[in-house]
JSON list of C-alpha atoms in Angstrom, two decimals:
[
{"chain": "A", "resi": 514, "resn": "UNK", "atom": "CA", "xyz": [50.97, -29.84, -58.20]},
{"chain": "A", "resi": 515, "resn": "UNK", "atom": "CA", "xyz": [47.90, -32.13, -59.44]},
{"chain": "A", "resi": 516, "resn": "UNK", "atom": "CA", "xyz": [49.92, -31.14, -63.27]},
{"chain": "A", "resi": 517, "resn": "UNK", "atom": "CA", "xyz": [53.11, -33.43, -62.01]},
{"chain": "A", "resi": 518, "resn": "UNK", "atom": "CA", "xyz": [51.19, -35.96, -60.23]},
{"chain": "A", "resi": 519, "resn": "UNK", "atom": "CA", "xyz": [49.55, -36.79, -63.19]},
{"chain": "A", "resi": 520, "resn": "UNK", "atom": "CA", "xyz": [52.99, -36.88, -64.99]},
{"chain": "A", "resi": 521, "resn": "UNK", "atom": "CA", "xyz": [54.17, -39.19, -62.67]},
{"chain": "A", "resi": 522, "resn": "UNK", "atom": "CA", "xyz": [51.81, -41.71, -62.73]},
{"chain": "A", "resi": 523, "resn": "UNK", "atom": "CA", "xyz": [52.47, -42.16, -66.46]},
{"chain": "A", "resi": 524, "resn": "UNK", "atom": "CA", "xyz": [54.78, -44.67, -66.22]},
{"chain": "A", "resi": 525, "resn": "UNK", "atom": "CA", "xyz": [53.12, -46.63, -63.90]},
{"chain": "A", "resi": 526, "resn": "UNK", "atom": "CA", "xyz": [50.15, -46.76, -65.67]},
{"chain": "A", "resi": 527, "resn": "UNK", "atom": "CA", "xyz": [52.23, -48.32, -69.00]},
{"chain": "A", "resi": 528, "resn": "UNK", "atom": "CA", "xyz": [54.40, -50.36, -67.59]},
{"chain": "A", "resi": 529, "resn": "UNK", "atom": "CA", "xyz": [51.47, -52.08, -66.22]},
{"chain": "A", "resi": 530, "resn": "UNK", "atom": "CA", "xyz": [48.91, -52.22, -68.99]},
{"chain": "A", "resi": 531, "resn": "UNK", "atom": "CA", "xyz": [52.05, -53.60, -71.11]},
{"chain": "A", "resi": 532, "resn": "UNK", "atom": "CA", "xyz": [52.43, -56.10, -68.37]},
{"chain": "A", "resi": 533, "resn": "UNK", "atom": "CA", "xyz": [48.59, -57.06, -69.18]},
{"chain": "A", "resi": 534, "resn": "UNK", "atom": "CA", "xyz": [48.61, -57.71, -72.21]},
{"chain": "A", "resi": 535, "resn": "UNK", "atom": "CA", "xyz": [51.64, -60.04, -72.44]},
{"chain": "A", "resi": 536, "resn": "UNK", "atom": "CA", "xyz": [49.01, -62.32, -70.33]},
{"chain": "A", "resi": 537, "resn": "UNK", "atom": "CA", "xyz": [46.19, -64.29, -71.77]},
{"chain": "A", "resi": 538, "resn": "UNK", "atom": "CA", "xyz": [43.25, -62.17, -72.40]},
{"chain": "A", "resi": 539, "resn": "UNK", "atom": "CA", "xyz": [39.81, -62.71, -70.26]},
{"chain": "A", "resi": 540, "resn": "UNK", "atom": "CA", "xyz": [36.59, -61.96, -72.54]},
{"chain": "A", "resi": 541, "resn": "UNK", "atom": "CA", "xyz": [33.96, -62.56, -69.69]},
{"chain": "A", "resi": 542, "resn": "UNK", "atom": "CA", "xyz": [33.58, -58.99, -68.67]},
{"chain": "A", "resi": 543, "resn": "UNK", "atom": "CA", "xyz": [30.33, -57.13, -70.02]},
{"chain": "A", "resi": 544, "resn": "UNK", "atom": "CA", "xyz": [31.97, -54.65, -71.52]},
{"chain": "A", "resi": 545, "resn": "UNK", "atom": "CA", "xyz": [33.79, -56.83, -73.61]},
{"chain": "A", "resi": 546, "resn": "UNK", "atom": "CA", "xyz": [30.54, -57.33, -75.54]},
{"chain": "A", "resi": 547, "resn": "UNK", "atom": "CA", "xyz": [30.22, -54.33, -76.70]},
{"chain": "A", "resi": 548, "resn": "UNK", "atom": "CA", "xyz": [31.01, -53.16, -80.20]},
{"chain": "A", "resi": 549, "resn": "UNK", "atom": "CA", "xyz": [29.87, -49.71, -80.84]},
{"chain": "A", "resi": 550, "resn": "UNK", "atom": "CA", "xyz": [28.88, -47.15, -78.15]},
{"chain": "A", "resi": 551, "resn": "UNK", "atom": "CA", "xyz": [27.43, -43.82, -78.46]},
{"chain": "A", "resi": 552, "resn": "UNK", "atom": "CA", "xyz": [28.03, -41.38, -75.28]},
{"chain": "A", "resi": 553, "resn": "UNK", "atom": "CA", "xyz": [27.07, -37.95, -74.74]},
{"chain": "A", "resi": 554, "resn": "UNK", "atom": "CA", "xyz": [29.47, -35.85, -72.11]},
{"chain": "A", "resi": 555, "resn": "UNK", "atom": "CA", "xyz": [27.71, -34.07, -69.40]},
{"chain": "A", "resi": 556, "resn": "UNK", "atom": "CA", "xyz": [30.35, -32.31, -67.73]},
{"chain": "A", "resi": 557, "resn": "UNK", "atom": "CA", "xyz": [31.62, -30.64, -70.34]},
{"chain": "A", "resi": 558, "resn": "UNK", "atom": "CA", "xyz": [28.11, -28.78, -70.79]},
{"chain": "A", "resi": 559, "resn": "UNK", "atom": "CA", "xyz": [29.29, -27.08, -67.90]},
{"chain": "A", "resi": 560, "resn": "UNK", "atom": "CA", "xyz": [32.61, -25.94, -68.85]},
{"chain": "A", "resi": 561, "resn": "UNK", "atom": "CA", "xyz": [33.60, -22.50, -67.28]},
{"chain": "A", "resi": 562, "resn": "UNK", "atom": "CA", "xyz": [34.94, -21.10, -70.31]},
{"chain": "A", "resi": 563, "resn": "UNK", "atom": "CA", "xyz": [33.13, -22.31, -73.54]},
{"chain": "A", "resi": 564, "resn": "UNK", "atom": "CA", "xyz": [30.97, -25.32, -72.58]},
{"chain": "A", "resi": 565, "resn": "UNK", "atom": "CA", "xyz": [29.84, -27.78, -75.28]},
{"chain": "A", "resi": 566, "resn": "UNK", "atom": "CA", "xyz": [27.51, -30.18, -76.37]},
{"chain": "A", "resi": 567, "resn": "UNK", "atom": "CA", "xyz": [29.56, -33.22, -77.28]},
{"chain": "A", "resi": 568, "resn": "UNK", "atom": "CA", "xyz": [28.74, -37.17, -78.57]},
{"chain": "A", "resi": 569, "resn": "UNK", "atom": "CA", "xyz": [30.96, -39.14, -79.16]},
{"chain": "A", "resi": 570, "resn": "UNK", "atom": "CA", "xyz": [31.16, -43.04, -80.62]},
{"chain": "A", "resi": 571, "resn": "UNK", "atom": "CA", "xyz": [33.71, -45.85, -79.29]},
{"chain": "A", "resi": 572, "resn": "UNK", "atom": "CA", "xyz": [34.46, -48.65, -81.56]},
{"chain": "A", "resi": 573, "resn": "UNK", "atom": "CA", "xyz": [35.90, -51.46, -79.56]},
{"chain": "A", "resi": 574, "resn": "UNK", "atom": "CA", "xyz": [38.40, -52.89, -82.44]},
{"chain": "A", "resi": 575, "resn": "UNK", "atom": "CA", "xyz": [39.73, -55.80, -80.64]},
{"chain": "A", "resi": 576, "resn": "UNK", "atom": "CA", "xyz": [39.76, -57.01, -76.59]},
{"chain": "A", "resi": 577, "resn": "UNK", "atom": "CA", "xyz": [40.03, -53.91, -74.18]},
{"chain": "A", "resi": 578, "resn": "UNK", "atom": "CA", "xyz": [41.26, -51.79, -76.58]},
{"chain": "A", "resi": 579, "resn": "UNK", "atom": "CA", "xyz": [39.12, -49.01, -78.44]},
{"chain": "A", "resi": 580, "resn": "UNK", "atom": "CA", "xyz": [39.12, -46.09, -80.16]},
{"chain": "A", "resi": 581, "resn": "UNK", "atom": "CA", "xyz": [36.64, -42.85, -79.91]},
{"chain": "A", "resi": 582, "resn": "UNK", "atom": "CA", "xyz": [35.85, -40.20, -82.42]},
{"chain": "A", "resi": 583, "resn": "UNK", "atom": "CA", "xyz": [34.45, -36.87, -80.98]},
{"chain": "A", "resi": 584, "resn": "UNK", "atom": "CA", "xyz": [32.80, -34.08, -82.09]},
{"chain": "A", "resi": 585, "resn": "UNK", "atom": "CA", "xyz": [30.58, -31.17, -80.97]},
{"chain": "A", "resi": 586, "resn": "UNK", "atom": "CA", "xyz": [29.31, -27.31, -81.17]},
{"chain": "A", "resi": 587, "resn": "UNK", "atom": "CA", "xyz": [30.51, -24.43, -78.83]},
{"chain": "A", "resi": 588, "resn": "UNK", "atom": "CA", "xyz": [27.39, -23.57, -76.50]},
{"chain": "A", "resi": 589, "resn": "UNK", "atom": "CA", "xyz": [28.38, -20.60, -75.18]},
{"chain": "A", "resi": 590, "resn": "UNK", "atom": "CA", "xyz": [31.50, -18.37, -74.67]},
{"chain": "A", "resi": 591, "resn": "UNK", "atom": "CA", "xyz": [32.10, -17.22, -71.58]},
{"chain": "A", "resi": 592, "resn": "UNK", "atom": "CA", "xyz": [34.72, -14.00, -70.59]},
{"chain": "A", "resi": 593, "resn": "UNK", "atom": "CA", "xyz": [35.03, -11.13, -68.40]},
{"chain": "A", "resi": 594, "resn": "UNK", "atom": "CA", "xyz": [34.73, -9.02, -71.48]},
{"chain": "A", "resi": 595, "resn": "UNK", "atom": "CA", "xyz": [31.16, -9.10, -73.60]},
{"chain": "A", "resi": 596, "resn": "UNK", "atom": "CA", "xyz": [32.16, -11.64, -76.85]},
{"chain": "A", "resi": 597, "resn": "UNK", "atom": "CA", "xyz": [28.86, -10.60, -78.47]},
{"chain": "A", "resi": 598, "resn": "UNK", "atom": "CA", "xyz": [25.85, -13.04, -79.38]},
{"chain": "A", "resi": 599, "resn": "UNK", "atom": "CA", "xyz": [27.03, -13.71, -82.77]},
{"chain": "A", "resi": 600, "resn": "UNK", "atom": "CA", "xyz": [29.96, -16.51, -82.32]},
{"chain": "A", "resi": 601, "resn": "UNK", "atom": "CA", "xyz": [31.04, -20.12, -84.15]},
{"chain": "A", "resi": 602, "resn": "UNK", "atom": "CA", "xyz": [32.63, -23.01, -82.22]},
{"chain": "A", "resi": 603, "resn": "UNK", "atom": "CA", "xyz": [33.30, -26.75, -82.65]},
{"chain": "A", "resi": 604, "resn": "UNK", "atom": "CA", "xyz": [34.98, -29.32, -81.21]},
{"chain": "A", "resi": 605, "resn": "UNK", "atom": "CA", "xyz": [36.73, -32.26, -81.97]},
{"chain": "A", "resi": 606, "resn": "UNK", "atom": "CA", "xyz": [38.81, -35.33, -80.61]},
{"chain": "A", "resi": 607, "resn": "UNK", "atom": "CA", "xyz": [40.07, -38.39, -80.93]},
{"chain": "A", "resi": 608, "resn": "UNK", "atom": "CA", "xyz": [40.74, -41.34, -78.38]},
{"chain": "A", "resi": 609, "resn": "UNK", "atom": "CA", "xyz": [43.05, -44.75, -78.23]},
{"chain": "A", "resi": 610, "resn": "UNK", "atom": "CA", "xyz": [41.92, -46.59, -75.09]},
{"chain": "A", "resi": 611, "resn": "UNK", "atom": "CA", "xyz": [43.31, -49.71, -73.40]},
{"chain": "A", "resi": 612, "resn": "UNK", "atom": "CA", "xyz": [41.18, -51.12, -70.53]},
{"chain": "A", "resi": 613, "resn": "UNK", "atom": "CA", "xyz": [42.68, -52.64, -67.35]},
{"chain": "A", "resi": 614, "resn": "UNK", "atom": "CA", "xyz": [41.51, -56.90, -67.29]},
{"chain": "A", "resi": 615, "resn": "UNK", "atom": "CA", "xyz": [39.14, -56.83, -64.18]},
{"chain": "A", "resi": 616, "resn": "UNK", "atom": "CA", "xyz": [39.35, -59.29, -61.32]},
{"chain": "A", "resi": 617, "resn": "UNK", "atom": "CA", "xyz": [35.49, -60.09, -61.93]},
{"chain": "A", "resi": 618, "resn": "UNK", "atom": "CA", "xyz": [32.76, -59.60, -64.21]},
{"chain": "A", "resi": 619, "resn": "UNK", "atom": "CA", "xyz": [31.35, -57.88, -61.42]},
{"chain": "A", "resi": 620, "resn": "UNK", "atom": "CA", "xyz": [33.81, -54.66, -61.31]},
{"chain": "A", "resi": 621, "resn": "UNK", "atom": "CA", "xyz": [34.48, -51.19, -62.79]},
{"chain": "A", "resi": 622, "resn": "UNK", "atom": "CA", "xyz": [36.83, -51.14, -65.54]},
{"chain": "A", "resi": 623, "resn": "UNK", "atom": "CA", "xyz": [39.79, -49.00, -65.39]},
{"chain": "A", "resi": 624, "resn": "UNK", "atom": "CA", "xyz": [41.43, -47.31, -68.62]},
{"chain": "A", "resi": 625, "resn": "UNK", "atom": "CA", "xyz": [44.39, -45.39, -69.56]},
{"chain": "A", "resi": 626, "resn": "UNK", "atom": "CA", "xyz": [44.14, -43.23, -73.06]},
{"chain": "A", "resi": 627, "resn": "UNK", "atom": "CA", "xyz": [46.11, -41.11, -75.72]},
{"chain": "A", "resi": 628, "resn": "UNK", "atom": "CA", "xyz": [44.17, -37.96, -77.31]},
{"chain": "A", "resi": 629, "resn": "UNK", "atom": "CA", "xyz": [44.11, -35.70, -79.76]},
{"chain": "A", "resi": 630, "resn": "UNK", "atom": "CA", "xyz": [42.16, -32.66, -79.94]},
{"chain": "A", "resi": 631, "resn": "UNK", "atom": "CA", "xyz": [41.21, -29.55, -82.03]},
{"chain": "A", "resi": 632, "resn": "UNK", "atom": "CA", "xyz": [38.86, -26.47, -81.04]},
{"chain": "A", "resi": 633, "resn": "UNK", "atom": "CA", "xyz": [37.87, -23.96, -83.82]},
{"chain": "A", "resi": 634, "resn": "UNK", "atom": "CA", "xyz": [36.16, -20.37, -82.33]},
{"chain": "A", "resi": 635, "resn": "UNK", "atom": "CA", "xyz": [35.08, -17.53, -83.83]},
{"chain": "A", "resi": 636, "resn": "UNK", "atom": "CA", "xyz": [34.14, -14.33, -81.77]},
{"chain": "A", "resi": 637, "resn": "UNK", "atom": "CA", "xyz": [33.32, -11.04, -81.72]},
{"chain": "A", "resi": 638, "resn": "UNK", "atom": "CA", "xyz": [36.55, -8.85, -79.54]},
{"chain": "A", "resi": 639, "resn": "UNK", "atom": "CA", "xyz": [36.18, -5.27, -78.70]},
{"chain": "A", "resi": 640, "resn": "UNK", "atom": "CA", "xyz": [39.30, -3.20, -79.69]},
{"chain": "A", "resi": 641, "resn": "UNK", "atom": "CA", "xyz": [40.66, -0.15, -79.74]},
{"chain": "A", "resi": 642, "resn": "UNK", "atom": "CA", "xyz": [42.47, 0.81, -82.76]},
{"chain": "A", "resi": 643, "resn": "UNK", "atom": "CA", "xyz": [44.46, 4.23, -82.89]},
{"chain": "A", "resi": 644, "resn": "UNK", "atom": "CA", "xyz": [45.77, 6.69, -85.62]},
{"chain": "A", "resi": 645, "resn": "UNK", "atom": "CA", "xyz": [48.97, 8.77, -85.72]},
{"chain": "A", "resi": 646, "resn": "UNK", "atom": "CA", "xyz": [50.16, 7.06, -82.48]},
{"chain": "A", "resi": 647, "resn": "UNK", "atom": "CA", "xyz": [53.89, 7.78, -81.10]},
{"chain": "A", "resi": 648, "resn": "UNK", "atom": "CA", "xyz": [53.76, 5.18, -78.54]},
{"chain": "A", "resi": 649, "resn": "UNK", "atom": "CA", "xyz": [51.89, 1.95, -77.39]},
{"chain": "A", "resi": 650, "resn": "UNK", "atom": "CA", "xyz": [49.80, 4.11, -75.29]},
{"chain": "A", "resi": 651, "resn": "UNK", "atom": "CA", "xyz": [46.14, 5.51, -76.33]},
{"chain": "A", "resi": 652, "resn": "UNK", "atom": "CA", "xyz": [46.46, 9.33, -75.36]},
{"chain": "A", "resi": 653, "resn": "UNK", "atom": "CA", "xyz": [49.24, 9.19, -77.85]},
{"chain": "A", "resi": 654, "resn": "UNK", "atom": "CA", "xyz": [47.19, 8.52, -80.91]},
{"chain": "A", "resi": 655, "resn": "UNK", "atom": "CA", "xyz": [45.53, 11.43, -83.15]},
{"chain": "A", "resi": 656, "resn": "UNK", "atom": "CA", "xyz": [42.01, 9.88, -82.69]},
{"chain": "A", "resi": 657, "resn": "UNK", "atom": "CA", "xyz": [40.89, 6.64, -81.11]},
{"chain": "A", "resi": 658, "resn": "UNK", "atom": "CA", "xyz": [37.97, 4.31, -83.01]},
{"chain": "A", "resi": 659, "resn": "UNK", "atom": "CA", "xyz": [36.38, 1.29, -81.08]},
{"chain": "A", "resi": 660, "resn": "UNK", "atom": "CA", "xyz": [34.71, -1.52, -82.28]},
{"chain": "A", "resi": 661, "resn": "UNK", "atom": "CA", "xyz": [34.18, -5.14, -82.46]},
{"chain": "A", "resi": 662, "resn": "UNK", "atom": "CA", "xyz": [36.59, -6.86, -84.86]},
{"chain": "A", "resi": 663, "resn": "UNK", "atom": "CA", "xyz": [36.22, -11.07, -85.43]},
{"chain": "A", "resi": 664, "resn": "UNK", "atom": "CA", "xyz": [38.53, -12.83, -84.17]},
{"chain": "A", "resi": 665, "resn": "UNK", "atom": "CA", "xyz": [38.86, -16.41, -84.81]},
{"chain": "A", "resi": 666, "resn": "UNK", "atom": "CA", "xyz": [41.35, -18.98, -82.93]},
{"chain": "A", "resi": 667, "resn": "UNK", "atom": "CA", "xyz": [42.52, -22.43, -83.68]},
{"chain": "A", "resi": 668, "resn": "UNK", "atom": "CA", "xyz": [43.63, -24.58, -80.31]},
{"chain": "A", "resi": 669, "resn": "UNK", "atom": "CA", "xyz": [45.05, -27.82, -80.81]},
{"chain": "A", "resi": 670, "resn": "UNK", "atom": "CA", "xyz": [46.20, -30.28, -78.16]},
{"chain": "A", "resi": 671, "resn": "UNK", "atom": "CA", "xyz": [47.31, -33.89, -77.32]},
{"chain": "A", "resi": 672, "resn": "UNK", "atom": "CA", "xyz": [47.52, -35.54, -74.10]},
{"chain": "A", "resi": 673, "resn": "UNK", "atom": "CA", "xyz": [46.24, -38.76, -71.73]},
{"chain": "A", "resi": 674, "resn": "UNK", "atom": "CA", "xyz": [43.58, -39.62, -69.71]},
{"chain": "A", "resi": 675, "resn": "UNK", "atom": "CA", "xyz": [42.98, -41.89, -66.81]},
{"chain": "A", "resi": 676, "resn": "UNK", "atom": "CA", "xyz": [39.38, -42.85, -66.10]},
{"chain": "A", "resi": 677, "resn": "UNK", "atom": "CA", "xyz": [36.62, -45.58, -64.95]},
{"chain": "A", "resi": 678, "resn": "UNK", "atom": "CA", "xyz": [33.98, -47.13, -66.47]},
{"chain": "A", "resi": 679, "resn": "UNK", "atom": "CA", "xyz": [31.10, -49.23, -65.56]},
{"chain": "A", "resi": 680, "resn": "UNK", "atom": "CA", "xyz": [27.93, -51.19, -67.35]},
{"chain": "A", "resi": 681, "resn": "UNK", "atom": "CA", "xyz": [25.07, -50.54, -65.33]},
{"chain": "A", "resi": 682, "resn": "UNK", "atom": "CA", "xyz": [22.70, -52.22, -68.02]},
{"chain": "A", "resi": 683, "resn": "UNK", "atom": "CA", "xyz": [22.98, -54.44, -70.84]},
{"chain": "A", "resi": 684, "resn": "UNK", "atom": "CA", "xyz": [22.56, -50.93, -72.91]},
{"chain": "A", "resi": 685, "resn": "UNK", "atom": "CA", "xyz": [23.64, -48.50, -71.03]},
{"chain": "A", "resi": 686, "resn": "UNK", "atom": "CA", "xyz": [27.48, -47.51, -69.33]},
{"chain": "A", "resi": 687, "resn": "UNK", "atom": "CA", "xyz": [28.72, -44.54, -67.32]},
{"chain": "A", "resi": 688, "resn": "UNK", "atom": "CA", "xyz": [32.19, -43.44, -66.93]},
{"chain": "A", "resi": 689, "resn": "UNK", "atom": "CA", "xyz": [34.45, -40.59, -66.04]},
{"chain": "A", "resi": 690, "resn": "UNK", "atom": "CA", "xyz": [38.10, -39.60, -66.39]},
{"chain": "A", "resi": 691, "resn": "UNK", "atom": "CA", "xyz": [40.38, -36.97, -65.26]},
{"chain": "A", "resi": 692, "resn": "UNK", "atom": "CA", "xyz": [43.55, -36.16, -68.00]},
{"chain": "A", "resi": 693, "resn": "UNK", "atom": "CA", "xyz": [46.30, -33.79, -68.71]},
{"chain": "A", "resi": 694, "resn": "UNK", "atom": "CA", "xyz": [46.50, -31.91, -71.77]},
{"chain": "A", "resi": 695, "resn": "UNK", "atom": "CA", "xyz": [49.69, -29.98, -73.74]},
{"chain": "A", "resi": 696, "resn": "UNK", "atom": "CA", "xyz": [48.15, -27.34, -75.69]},
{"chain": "A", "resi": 697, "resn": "UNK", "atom": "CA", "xyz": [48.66, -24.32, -78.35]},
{"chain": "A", "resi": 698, "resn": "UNK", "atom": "CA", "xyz": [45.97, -21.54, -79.03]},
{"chain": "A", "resi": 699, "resn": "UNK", "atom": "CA", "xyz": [47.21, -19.87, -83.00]},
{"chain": "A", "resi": 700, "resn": "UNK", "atom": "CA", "xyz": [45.05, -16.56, -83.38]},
{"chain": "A", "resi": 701, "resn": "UNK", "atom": "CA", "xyz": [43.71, -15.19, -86.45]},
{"chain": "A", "resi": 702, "resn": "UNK", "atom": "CA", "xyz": [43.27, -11.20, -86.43]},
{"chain": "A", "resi": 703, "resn": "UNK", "atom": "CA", "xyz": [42.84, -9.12, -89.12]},
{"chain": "A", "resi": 704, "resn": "UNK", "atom": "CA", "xyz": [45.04, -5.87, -88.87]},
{"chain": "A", "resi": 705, "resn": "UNK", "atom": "CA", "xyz": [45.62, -2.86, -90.86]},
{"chain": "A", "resi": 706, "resn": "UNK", "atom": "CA", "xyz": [48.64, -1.34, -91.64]},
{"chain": "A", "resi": 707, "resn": "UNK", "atom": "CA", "xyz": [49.81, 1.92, -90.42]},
{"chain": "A", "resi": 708, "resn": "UNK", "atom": "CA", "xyz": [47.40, 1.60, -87.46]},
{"chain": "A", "resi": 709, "resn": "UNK", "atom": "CA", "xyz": [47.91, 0.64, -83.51]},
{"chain": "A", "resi": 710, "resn": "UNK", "atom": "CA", "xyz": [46.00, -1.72, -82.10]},
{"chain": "A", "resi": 711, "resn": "UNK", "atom": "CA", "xyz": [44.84, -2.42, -78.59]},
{"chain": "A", "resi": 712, "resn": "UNK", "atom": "CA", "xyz": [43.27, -5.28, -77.30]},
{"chain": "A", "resi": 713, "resn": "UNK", "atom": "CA", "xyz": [42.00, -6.07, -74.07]},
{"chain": "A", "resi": 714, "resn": "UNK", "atom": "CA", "xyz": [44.27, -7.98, -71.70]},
{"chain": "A", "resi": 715, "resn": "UNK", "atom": "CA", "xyz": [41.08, -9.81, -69.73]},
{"chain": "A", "resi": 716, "resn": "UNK", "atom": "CA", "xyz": [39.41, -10.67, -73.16]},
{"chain": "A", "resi": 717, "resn": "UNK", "atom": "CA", "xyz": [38.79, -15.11, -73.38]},
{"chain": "A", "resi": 718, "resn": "UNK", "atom": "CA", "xyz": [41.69, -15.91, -75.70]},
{"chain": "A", "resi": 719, "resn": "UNK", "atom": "CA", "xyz": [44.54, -13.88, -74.00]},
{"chain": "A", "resi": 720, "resn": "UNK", "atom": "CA", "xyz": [44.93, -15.91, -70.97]},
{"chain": "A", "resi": 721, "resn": "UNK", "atom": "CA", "xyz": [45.54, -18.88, -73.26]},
{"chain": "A", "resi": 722, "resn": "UNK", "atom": "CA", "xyz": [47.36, -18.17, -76.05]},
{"chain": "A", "resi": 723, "resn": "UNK", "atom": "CA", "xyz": [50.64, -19.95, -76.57]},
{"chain": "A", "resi": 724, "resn": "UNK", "atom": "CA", "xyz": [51.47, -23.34, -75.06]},
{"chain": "A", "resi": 725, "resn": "UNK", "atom": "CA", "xyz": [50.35, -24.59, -71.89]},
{"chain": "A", "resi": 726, "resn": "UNK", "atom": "CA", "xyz": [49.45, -27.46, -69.84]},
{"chain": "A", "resi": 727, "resn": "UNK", "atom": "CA", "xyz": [45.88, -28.15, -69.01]},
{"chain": "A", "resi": 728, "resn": "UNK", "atom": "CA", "xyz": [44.03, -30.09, -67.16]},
{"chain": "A", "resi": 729, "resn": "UNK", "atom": "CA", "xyz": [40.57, -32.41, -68.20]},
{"chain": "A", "resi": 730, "resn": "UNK", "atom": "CA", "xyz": [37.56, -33.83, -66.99]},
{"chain": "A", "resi": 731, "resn": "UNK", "atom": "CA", "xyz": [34.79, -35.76, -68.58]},
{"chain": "A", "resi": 732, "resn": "UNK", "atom": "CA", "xyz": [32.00, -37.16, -67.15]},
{"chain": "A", "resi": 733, "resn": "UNK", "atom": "CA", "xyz": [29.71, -39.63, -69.91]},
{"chain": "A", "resi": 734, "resn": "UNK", "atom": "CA", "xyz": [26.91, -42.05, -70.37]},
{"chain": "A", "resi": 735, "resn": "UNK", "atom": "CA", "xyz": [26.57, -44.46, -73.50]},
{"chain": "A", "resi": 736, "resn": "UNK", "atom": "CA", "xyz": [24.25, -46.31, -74.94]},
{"chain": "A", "resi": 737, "resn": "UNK", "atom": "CA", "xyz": [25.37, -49.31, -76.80]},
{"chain": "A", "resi": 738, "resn": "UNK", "atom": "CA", "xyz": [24.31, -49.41, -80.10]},
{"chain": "A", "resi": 739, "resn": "UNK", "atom": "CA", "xyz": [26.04, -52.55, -81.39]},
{"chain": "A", "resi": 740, "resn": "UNK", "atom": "CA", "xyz": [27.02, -55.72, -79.65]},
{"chain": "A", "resi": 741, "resn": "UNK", "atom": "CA", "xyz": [29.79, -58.44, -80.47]},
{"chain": "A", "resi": 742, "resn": "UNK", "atom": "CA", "xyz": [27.93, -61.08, -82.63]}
]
């Protein structure tokens, strides 16, 4: 349900900041000053699924509108079945912003952004890989061997955001957002011929593989490294 309402309010959201920027632009907000802005994201250190460390920097190009490069490592993988301590993750993501004009210096600033983003992961996944199998069913098989094979997945997505932000120093600015992402998880597994594999259906990348919608949060502070001269 929260999926659609955030579909809805799409239009809305355009036709309005479009409606903004036909009128003449205001430059007395603090925010406005700001050139260059380096932010670290704490709520996606606690991601229930693979939670990150990511900075990011937002280059304010011209008058309430920005854009943000992101980047980061994979802390930790998290899945009902063991992953193994040996695993490789990054992150990365890019951001067009367009902040709603305030009514006063004084207040919040409201945005509305288009993303894209890519994940890379590497992992260790137990499987079960039988010989001389009849069927897609293990007691079939002459003889069973387990082991952990590498897996390695590539999840790319594209979506918008909706969010607040707010100077609560010359220097420093929090802000957080809420979004709705499309996106597509491509595996990479190495497989033998003449063999059946068997993989578990609770293992981290199976309940995402394919495309799907999915819902974001981000919660930030920045420091502002560069003001407008």
């Amino acid at each position: 349900m929260k999926k659609y309402l955030l579909v809805s309010l799409l239009p809305l959201f355009a036709a309005s900041l479009y409606a903004q920027y036909q009128e003449p632009q205001k430059e007395d907000h603090p925010l406005t000053a700001n050139r260059l802005i380096l932010k670290g994201d704490f709520a996606n250190a606690v991601n229930p699924k693979d939670p990150s460390v990511l900075l990011s920097l937002e280059y304010q190009f011209r008058t309430w509108v920005s854009f943000t490069q992101e980047v980061g490592v994979v802390a930790e993988v998290r899945s009902e079945e063991s992953v193994g301590d040996e695993y490789l993750g990054f992150k990365a993501r890019e951001e067009l912003r367009f902040y709603y004009q305030p009514g006063s210096s004084e207040e919040a600033l409201w945005y509305f952004s288009v993303n894209a983003m890519y994940r890379y992961l590497k992992v260790d996944e137990p499987v079960t890989v039988g010989y001389g199998c009849t069927s897609d069913w293990t007691g079939s098989c002459d003889y069973l061997r387990f082991y952990d094979e590498e897996t390695s997945s590539h999840r790319y997505g594209g979506g918008f955001r909706m969010g607040i932000s707010k100077s609560v120093s010359p220097r420093l600015t929090l802000e957080g957002d809420i979004g709705l992402n499309m996106m597509y998880l491509l595996l990479n597994r190495r497989q033998e011929e003449n063999v059946t594999y068997f993989f578990r259906d609770d293992f981290f990348f199976n309940n995402e593989r394919g495309l799907r919608l999915q819902p974001t949060l981000s919660a930030k502070v920045g420091y502002v490294l560069m003001k407008r001269p």
